[in-house]
Short mmCIF file of C-alpha atoms and ligand atoms in Angstrom, two decimals:
data_model
loop_
_atom_site.label_atom_id
_atom_site.label_comp_id
_atom_site.label_asym_id
_atom_site.label_seq_id
_atom_site.Cartn_x
_atom_site.Cartn_y
_atom_site.Cartn_z
CA UNK A 4 7.98 25.04 -18.92
CA UNK A 5 5.36 22.80 -20.38
CA UNK A 6 4.96 22.20 -24.15
CA UNK A 7 1.93 23.19 -25.98
CA UNK A 8 0.66 20.65 -28.58
CA UNK A 9 0.28 23.30 -31.25
CA UNK A 10 3.56 25.06 -30.65
CA UNK A 11 5.77 25.70 -33.70
CA UNK A 12 9.18 24.06 -33.56
CA UNK A 13 12.44 25.94 -34.33
CA UNK A 14 12.60 24.99 -38.02
CA UNK A 15 9.03 26.12 -38.57
CA UNK A 16 9.54 29.31 -36.53
CA UNK A 17 12.70 30.24 -38.47
CA UNK A 18 11.24 29.39 -41.88
CA UNK A 19 8.09 31.58 -41.22
CA UNK A 20 9.82 34.56 -39.41
CA UNK A 21 9.57 36.80 -42.49
CA UNK A 22 6.01 35.81 -43.08
CA UNK A 23 5.25 36.64 -39.42
CA UNK A 24 7.17 39.94 -39.80
CA UNK A 25 5.23 40.83 -42.89
CA UNK A 26 1.92 40.10 -41.19
CA UNK A 27 1.05 37.60 -43.97
CA UNK A 28 0.13 34.84 -41.58
CA UNK A 29 -3.29 33.87 -40.23
CA UNK A 30 -3.88 34.72 -36.64
CA UNK A 31 -3.60 31.16 -35.49
CA UNK A 32 -0.21 30.68 -37.19
CA UNK A 33 0.96 33.99 -35.97
CA UNK A 34 0.09 33.11 -32.46
CA UNK A 35 2.13 29.88 -32.86
CA UNK A 36 5.23 31.69 -33.99
CA UNK A 37 4.68 34.30 -31.31
CA UNK A 38 4.47 31.59 -28.60
CA UNK A 39 7.68 29.98 -29.77
CA UNK A 40 9.54 33.22 -29.93
CA UNK A 41 8.34 33.93 -26.37
CA UNK A 42 10.41 31.13 -24.81
CA UNK A 43 13.09 30.17 -27.37
CA UNK A 44 16.06 32.47 -27.26
CA UNK A 45 17.74 31.23 -30.36
CA UNK A 46 14.63 31.84 -32.54
CA UNK A 47 14.11 35.24 -30.88
CA UNK A 48 17.65 36.27 -31.75
CA UNK A 49 17.01 35.30 -35.32
CA UNK A 50 13.70 37.24 -35.24
CA UNK A 51 15.47 40.38 -33.95
CA UNK A 52 18.09 40.04 -36.70
CA UNK A 53 15.44 39.71 -39.37
CA UNK A 54 13.58 42.68 -38.01
CA UNK A 55 16.77 44.80 -38.39
CA UNK A 56 17.43 43.38 -41.92
CA UNK A 57 13.95 44.16 -42.98
CA UNK A 58 14.09 47.65 -41.54
CA UNK A 59 17.30 48.25 -43.48
CA UNK A 60 15.83 46.80 -46.71
CA UNK A 61 12.71 49.13 -46.15
CA UNK A 62 14.89 52.23 -45.69
CA UNK A 63 17.32 51.62 -48.47
CA UNK A 64 15.60 52.21 -51.72
CA UNK A 65 17.80 52.16 -53.72
CA UNK A 66 19.95 49.58 -51.66
CA UNK A 67 23.03 51.54 -52.28
CA UNK A 68 21.85 54.33 -50.10
CA UNK A 69 21.60 52.23 -46.98
CA UNK A 70 23.07 54.17 -44.03
CA UNK A 71 26.54 52.94 -43.22
CA UNK A 72 25.99 53.09 -39.49
CA UNK A 73 22.94 50.78 -39.81
CA UNK A 74 24.87 48.29 -41.97
CA UNK A 75 27.72 48.38 -39.40
CA UNK A 76 25.12 47.76 -36.52
CA UNK A 77 23.83 44.72 -38.33
CA UNK A 78 27.34 43.27 -38.85
CA UNK A 79 28.07 43.90 -35.22
CA UNK A 80 24.83 42.12 -34.23
CA UNK A 81 25.66 39.04 -36.44
CA UNK A 82 29.07 38.84 -34.89
CA UNK A 83 27.64 39.05 -31.25
CA UNK A 84 25.20 36.17 -32.10
CA UNK A 85 27.90 34.03 -33.56
CA UNK A 86 30.05 34.56 -30.43
CA UNK A 87 27.06 33.60 -28.13
CA UNK A 88 26.31 30.51 -30.23
CA UNK A 89 29.89 29.22 -30.08
CA UNK A 90 29.96 29.56 -26.34
ZN1 ZN B 112 13.25 27.96 -31.52
#
């Protein structure tokens, strides 16, 4: 796969994933992150995880009311990613 000149690198993608999720980015930057996520499995996993955490935070107001099963799902997901990374 060829590299695009304006493609975000991993550190930029990971730093800006929350901005991207929040839709706070301009369309150019947002396209950069999207392009990076499209072919970088490591960043895509982080993006998936952040999406889940964000969904949990949104649903849990106050935080103590976060559904136990959703919290367990996130913990399980983190564990899965750690196992894959150490492979
Ligand atoms: Zn990456």
